[in-house]
Amino acid sequence: MVTPLKIGIVCHPTLGGSGILATELGKLLAEKGHEIHMISFGLPFRLNQPYNHLFYHKVEVSNYYVFRSPPYEIALASKIAQVAIEHRLDLVHVHYAYPHAISAFLAKQILGGNLRVVTTLHGTDITVLARSEINKDLIRLALNSSDAITAVSKDLINETSELLHISQDKFNLIYNFVDQRIFYPQSLNGLRKEFADTREKILIHVSNFRPIKRVTDVLGIFKKVNEEVPSRLLLVGEGPELSNIQNRVQIEGLESRVNFLGKIENIARIISIADLLLLPSEMESFGLTALEAMSCGVPTIGSHIGGLPELIINGETGYLASVGNISEMEKKAIELLVDKKKYNEFKNACVNRAHLKFSTDRILAEYEYIYYIVIGK
């Protein structure tokens, strides 16, 4: 391996694609011998045990009474600068533009410009937050001040470039990755029997239950599928729409068919027992859950939106339909579940595509290449 680096990684610690990707990247980089310093206001969701060469630094925020709300962005900037000095970091890799790239910009000023910053865009940091006039100029400033910018899909690069008037030449496309040592097809009959009998299919949805995930559409699709093909639905995650969805399940009389599993760290085992993943989101700049399902041999039924068409080959590894077109999603889900030959073809295609296009070795090498370019090695 080339010279190991000292890298700070800034991310959200909560359930969500950007924080999960950042944490998994940190673990893999540490495994390769790089010294990794995770910086966040809480322990990242998937950082559930000690790892060699990986350290966690908590951001403490002042609650001084004159502040209307705790100034997290300032506290984070100070912590980034502190960790960079104390541990002689080669660079800081921030995931999610707002507020992390802005805090990294401030940390860079604190250090007199002596801090290399890589910013990775994940989706709603641009598609939602950068559309606000309050945030737009700050995000543009932070991105233009970054030494390198990566994004998880071509669609996200296009949208960022158009929205913030930044040349596409400044962006590097690096897709999300999946660790196939963890996410792979497994025969877990005992676990499957806890949720369904041998005649039933299992559909799954994994998200942070925000409105953008359209979980009510998940229920609508499942209800129709269950009428044609006896099925169970596993809902994994937590978020603002959870109580509403729980009420809808009761209203629809689906309590005996739907399981709410909450947050799950070892999600690979649960995904592996599913037959289909449902992802009818209003927006997905990539769709990390769909990639993890793909690696487990589970096809996705989802929306033809954002970066999902770059991940899922329509008619080969899943089916995509326009946002809100649940009748088409229902139709394709049923079609796949009742055709065993076609389903097995999709399953094999899923595993092969995940391995060839989104492997850890491939994507990790792309990030390392960016790092060494940034520090001039």
Coordinates of C-alpha atoms in Angstrom, one line a residue:
M1 CA 0.0 0.0 0.0
V2 CA 1.1 3.6 -0.6
T3 CA 1.9 5.9 2.3
P4 CA -1.0 5.7 4.9
L5 CA -2.8 8.9 5.5
K6 CA -4.3 10.7 8.5
I7 CA -7.9 11.5 7.5
G8 CA -10.6 13.3 9.4
I9 CA -14.2 12.2 8.4
V10 CA -17.1 14.5 9.2
C11 CA -20.6 13.1 9.0
H12 CA -24.1 12.9 10.5
P13 CA -24.2 10.1 13.1
T14 CA -27.9 9.3 12.5
L15 CA -29.6 6.8 10.3
G16 CA -29.3 7.9 6.7
G17 CA -27.3 7.2 3.6
S18 CA -24.6 9.9 4.0
G19 CA -23.7 9.0 7.5
I20 CA -23.8 5.2 6.8
L21 CA -21.6 5.6 3.7
A22 CA -19.1 7.9 5.6
T23 CA -18.9 5.4 8.5
E24 CA -18.4 2.4 6.2
L25 CA -15.7 4.3 4.3
G26 CA -13.9 5.2 7.5
K27 CA -13.9 1.6 8.6
L28 CA -12.6 0.3 5.3
L29 CA -9.9 3.0 5.2
A30 CA -8.8 2.1 8.7
E31 CA -8.7 -1.6 7.7
K32 CA -6.2 -0.6 5.0
G33 CA -4.0 1.1 7.5
H34 CA -5.0 4.7 7.2
E35 CA -5.5 6.6 10.5
I36 CA -9.1 7.7 10.6
H37 CA -10.7 10.4 12.9
M38 CA -14.5 10.4 12.8
I39 CA -15.9 13.8 13.9
S40 CA -19.6 14.3 14.8
F41 CA -22.0 15.3 17.5
G42 CA -22.8 11.6 18.3
L43 CA -21.3 8.2 17.7
P44 CA -22.1 7.2 14.1
F45 CA -24.9 4.7 13.7
R46 CA -22.8 1.9 12.3
L47 CA -19.7 2.5 14.5
N48 CA -20.8 -0.1 16.9
Q49 CA -17.5 -1.5 18.1
P50 CA -13.8 -0.5 18.4
Y51 CA -11.7 -0.6 15.2
N52 CA -8.0 -0.4 14.8
H53 CA -6.7 2.9 13.4
L54 CA -10.1 4.5 13.9
F55 CA -10.9 7.2 16.5
Y56 CA -14.1 9.1 17.4
H57 CA -14.1 12.8 18.4
K58 CA -17.4 14.2 19.8
V59 CA -18.4 17.8 19.0
E60 CA -19.5 19.6 22.2
V61 CA -21.9 22.5 21.6
S62 CA -22.3 25.4 24.0
N63 CA -25.8 26.1 25.2
Y64 CA -25.1 29.7 26.4
Y65 CA -28.4 31.4 27.1
V66 CA -27.9 34.3 24.6
F67 CA -28.0 31.8 21.7
R68 CA -31.4 31.1 20.1
S69 CA -30.1 27.6 19.3
P70 CA -26.8 25.8 19.9
P71 CA -24.2 27.0 17.3
Y72 CA -23.2 23.6 16.0
E73 CA -21.6 24.8 12.8
I74 CA -19.1 27.0 14.8
A75 CA -18.4 24.2 17.3
L76 CA -17.8 21.7 14.5
A77 CA -15.4 24.1 12.8
S78 CA -13.4 24.5 16.0
K79 CA -13.3 20.7 16.5
I80 CA -12.1 20.1 13.0
A81 CA -9.3 22.6 13.4
Q82 CA -8.4 21.1 16.8
V83 CA -8.3 17.5 15.5
A84 CA -6.3 18.6 12.4
I85 CA -3.6 20.2 14.6
E86 CA -3.4 17.6 17.4
H87 CA -3.3 14.6 15.0
R88 CA -1.5 16.3 12.1
L89 CA -4.3 15.4 9.6
D90 CA -3.4 15.1 5.9
L91 CA -7.0 16.1 4.9
V92 CA -10.6 16.3 6.1
H93 CA -13.3 14.5 4.1
V94 CA -16.7 16.0 4.9
H95 CA -19.9 14.2 3.9
Y96 CA -23.0 16.3 3.3
A97 CA -22.5 19.9 2.2
Y98 CA -24.6 21.6 4.9
P99 CA -23.3 22.3 7.5
H100 CA -20.2 20.2 7.2
A101 CA -18.5 21.8 4.2
I102 CA -19.2 25.2 5.6
S103 CA -17.7 24.2 9.0
A104 CA -14.7 22.8 7.1
F105 CA -14.3 26.1 5.2
L106 CA -14.2 27.9 8.6
A107 CA -11.7 25.4 10.0
K108 CA -9.5 26.1 7.0
Q109 CA -9.6 29.8 7.8
I110 CA -8.7 29.1 11.4
L111 CA -5.6 27.2 10.2
G112 CA -4.6 29.9 7.8
G113 CA -5.6 27.9 4.7
N114 CA -3.4 24.9 5.8
L115 CA -6.2 22.3 5.6
R116 CA -7.0 20.1 2.6
V117 CA -10.8 19.5 2.3
V118 CA -12.7 16.9 0.2
T119 CA -16.5 17.3 0.1
T120 CA -18.9 14.6 -0.9
L121 CA -22.4 15.5 -1.9
H122 CA -25.1 13.0 -1.1
G123 CA -28.4 14.4 -2.2
T124 CA -30.7 16.4 0.0
D125 CA -27.8 18.6 1.0
I126 CA -28.2 20.0 -2.6
T127 CA -31.7 19.0 -3.7
V128 CA -33.3 20.5 -0.6
L129 CA -31.0 22.6 1.4
A130 CA -29.1 24.3 -1.4
R131 CA -32.4 25.5 -2.9
S132 CA -32.9 27.7 0.1
E133 CA -31.8 31.3 -0.5
I134 CA -30.5 31.3 3.1
N135 CA -28.1 28.4 2.4
K136 CA -27.3 28.6 -1.3
D137 CA -24.5 31.2 -1.2
L138 CA -22.8 29.6 1.8
I139 CA -22.9 26.1 0.2
R140 CA -21.5 27.6 -3.1
L141 CA -18.7 29.3 -1.1
A142 CA -17.8 26.1 0.7
L143 CA -17.8 23.9 -2.4
N144 CA -15.7 26.4 -4.3
S145 CA -13.2 26.4 -1.4
S146 CA -13.0 22.6 -1.3
D147 CA -9.9 21.0 -2.7
A148 CA -12.0 18.3 -4.3
I149 CA -15.7 17.6 -4.7
T150 CA -17.3 14.2 -5.2
A151 CA -20.9 13.3 -5.8
V152 CA -22.7 10.0 -5.6
S153 CA -24.4 10.2 -9.0
K154 CA -24.3 11.9 -12.4
D155 CA -27.8 13.3 -11.7
L156 CA -26.6 15.0 -8.5
I157 CA -23.6 16.5 -10.4
N158 CA -25.9 17.9 -13.0
E159 CA -28.3 19.3 -10.5
T160 CA -25.6 20.9 -8.3
S161 CA -23.9 22.5 -11.3
E162 CA -27.1 24.0 -12.6
L163 CA -28.4 25.2 -9.2
L164 CA -25.1 26.7 -7.9
H165 CA -23.5 27.6 -11.2
I166 CA -20.4 25.6 -10.6
S167 CA -18.6 24.0 -13.6
Q168 CA -19.1 20.3 -13.9
D169 CA -15.4 20.0 -14.3
K170 CA -15.0 20.6 -10.6
F171 CA -16.9 17.4 -9.7
N172 CA -15.7 13.8 -9.4
L173 CA -18.3 11.0 -9.8
I174 CA -17.8 8.4 -7.2
Y175 CA -20.7 6.0 -6.6
N176 CA -21.6 4.6 -3.3
F177 CA -20.2 1.1 -2.5
V178 CA -21.3 -2.1 -0.8
D179 CA -19.2 -4.4 1.3
Q180 CA -20.0 -7.9 -0.1
R181 CA -18.4 -9.6 2.9
I182 CA -21.5 -8.3 4.7
F183 CA -24.2 -7.9 2.1
Y184 CA -24.5 -11.2 0.1
P185 CA -27.2 -13.7 -0.5
Q186 CA -27.9 -15.8 2.6
S187 CA -30.2 -18.7 3.3
L188 CA -31.7 -17.7 6.6
N189 CA -34.7 -20.0 6.8
G190 CA -35.0 -19.8 10.5
L191 CA -35.1 -16.0 10.5
R192 CA -37.5 -15.9 7.6
K193 CA -39.9 -18.2 9.4
E194 CA -40.1 -15.6 12.2
F195 CA -42.0 -13.3 9.8
A196 CA -43.6 -15.4 7.1
D197 CA -44.5 -19.0 6.3
T198 CA -43.2 -20.9 3.3
R199 CA -46.1 -19.8 1.0
E200 CA -45.6 -16.1 1.6
K201 CA -43.3 -13.5 0.1
I202 CA -41.5 -10.8 2.1
L203 CA -41.3 -7.2 0.9
I204 CA -39.1 -4.7 2.8
H205 CA -38.7 -1.0 3.0
V206 CA -35.7 0.6 4.8
S207 CA -35.5 4.4 5.3
N208 CA -35.5 7.3 7.7
F209 CA -39.3 7.7 7.3
R210 CA -39.2 11.3 6.0
P211 CA -42.0 12.5 3.7
I212 CA -39.7 12.3 0.7
K213 CA -39.6 8.5 1.1
R214 CA -43.3 8.2 0.3
V215 CA -43.9 5.4 2.8
T216 CA -47.6 5.7 2.2
D217 CA -46.9 4.5 -1.3
V218 CA -45.0 1.6 0.1
L219 CA -48.2 0.6 2.0
G220 CA -50.3 1.1 -1.1
I221 CA -48.0 -1.2 -3.2
F222 CA -47.9 -3.8 -0.5
K223 CA -51.7 -3.9 0.0
K224 CA -52.3 -4.6 -3.7
V225 CA -49.4 -7.2 -3.9
N226 CA -50.7 -9.0 -0.8
E227 CA -54.2 -9.3 -2.5
E228 CA -52.6 -11.2 -5.4
V229 CA -49.6 -12.9 -3.7
P230 CA -49.8 -13.6 0.1
S231 CA -47.0 -11.4 1.5
R232 CA -45.6 -9.8 4.6
L233 CA -44.1 -6.3 4.8
L234 CA -41.1 -5.4 7.0
L235 CA -40.6 -1.7 7.7
V236 CA -37.1 -0.9 9.0
G237 CA -36.1 2.5 10.4
E238 CA -37.4 5.5 12.3
G239 CA -38.4 9.0 11.5
P240 CA -41.1 11.7 11.4
E241 CA -43.6 9.7 9.3
L242 CA -43.4 6.6 11.5
S243 CA -46.5 7.3 13.7
N244 CA -48.5 8.3 10.6
I245 CA -47.6 5.0 8.9
Q246 CA -48.5 3.0 12.0
N247 CA -51.9 4.6 12.1
R248 CA -52.4 3.9 8.4
V249 CA -51.5 0.2 8.9
Q250 CA -54.3 0.0 11.5
I251 CA -56.8 1.8 9.4
E252 CA -56.1 -0.5 6.4
G253 CA -56.4 -3.5 8.7
L254 CA -52.9 -4.7 7.9
E255 CA -51.5 -5.1 11.5
S256 CA -51.1 -8.9 11.0
R257 CA -49.2 -8.4 7.8
V258 CA -46.8 -5.6 8.6
N259 CA -43.9 -5.6 11.0
F260 CA -42.2 -2.4 12.3
L261 CA -38.6 -3.3 13.2
G262 CA -37.2 0.1 14.1
K263 CA -33.5 0.8 13.7
I264 CA -31.4 -2.3 12.9
E265 CA -27.6 -2.3 12.8
N266 CA -27.1 -5.7 11.2
I267 CA -29.5 -4.9 8.4
A268 CA -27.9 -7.4 5.9
R269 CA -29.6 -10.4 7.6
I270 CA -33.0 -8.7 7.4
I271 CA -32.6 -7.6 3.8
S272 CA -31.4 -11.2 2.8
I273 CA -34.7 -12.7 3.8
A274 CA -36.7 -10.3 1.6
D275 CA -37.9 -11.0 -1.9
L276 CA -38.3 -7.4 -3.0
L277 CA -37.2 -3.9 -1.7
L278 CA -39.8 -1.2 -2.2
L279 CA -38.3 2.3 -2.8
P280 CA -41.0 4.6 -4.3
S281 CA -39.2 7.8 -3.1
E282 CA -39.9 11.3 -4.4
M283 CA -36.1 11.7 -4.7
E284 CA -33.1 9.4 -4.4
S285 CA -29.7 10.9 -5.4
F286 CA -28.3 7.4 -5.3
G287 CA -30.2 4.9 -3.1
L288 CA -27.7 3.1 -0.8
T289 CA -30.4 0.8 0.5
A290 CA -31.2 -0.4 -3.0
L291 CA -27.5 -1.2 -3.5
E292 CA -27.3 -3.1 -0.3
A293 CA -30.4 -5.1 -1.4
M294 CA -28.9 -5.6 -4.8
S295 CA -25.8 -7.1 -3.3
C296 CA -28.0 -9.5 -1.3
G297 CA -29.7 -10.6 -4.5
V298 CA -32.9 -8.6 -3.8
P299 CA -34.5 -6.7 -6.7
T300 CA -35.9 -3.2 -6.1
I301 CA -39.2 -1.8 -7.2
G302 CA -38.8 2.0 -7.1
S303 CA -39.1 5.4 -8.7
H304 CA -37.4 6.4 -11.9
I305 CA -35.9 9.5 -10.3
G306 CA -32.5 11.0 -9.4
G307 CA -29.6 8.6 -9.4
L308 CA -31.7 5.4 -9.1
P309 CA -31.6 4.7 -12.9
E310 CA -27.8 4.8 -12.6
L311 CA -27.9 2.1 -10.0
I312 CA -30.9 -0.1 -11.1
I313 CA -31.1 -1.5 -14.6
N314 CA -34.8 -1.3 -15.4
G315 CA -36.0 -4.8 -16.4
E316 CA -32.8 -6.5 -15.3
T317 CA -32.1 -5.8 -11.6
G318 CA -35.5 -4.3 -10.7
Y319 CA -38.3 -2.1 -12.1
L320 CA -38.6 1.7 -12.0
A321 CA -41.7 3.8 -12.6
S322 CA -42.5 7.5 -12.4
V323 CA -42.9 8.9 -8.9
G324 CA -46.4 8.2 -7.5
N325 CA -47.3 5.6 -10.2
I326 CA -47.9 2.9 -7.7
S327 CA -50.2 0.9 -10.0
E328 CA -47.2 0.3 -12.3
M329 CA -45.0 -0.6 -9.3
E330 CA -47.7 -3.0 -8.0
K331 CA -48.0 -4.6 -11.4
K332 CA -44.2 -5.1 -11.8
A333 CA -43.8 -6.4 -8.2
I334 CA -46.5 -9.0 -8.8
E335 CA -45.1 -9.9 -12.2
L336 CA -41.7 -10.6 -10.7
L337 CA -43.0 -12.5 -7.6
V338 CA -45.1 -15.0 -9.6
D339 CA -42.4 -15.8 -12.3
K340 CA -39.8 -17.9 -10.6
K341 CA -37.5 -18.1 -13.6
K342 CA -37.5 -14.3 -14.2
Y343 CA -37.0 -13.7 -10.5
N344 CA -33.9 -15.9 -10.3
E345 CA -32.5 -14.1 -13.4
F346 CA -33.1 -10.7 -11.6
K347 CA -31.5 -12.1 -8.4
N348 CA -28.3 -13.2 -10.2
A349 CA -28.1 -10.0 -12.2
C350 CA -28.4 -8.0 -8.9
V351 CA -25.4 -9.8 -7.3
N352 CA -23.3 -9.6 -10.4
R353 CA -23.9 -5.8 -10.9
A354 CA -23.2 -5.0 -7.3
H355 CA -19.9 -6.9 -7.5
L356 CA -18.7 -5.5 -10.8
K357 CA -19.8 -1.8 -10.5
F358 CA -20.0 -1.0 -6.8
S359 CA -17.4 -3.1 -5.0
T360 CA -15.5 -1.8 -2.0
D361 CA -12.1 -2.3 -3.8
R362 CA -13.2 -0.3 -6.8
I363 CA -14.8 2.6 -4.9
L364 CA -12.1 2.8 -2.2
A365 CA -9.4 3.1 -4.8
E366 CA -11.3 6.0 -6.4
Y367 CA -11.5 7.8 -3.1
E368 CA -7.8 7.1 -2.3
Y369 CA -6.9 8.5 -5.8
I370 CA -8.7 11.8 -4.9
Y371 CA -7.0 12.0 -1.5
Y372 CA -3.5 11.6 -3.0
I373 CA -4.2 14.1 -5.7
V374 CA -5.4 16.6 -3.1
I375 CA -2.3 16.3 -0.9
G376 CA 0.0 16.3 -3.9
K377 CA 1.3 12.8 -3.7

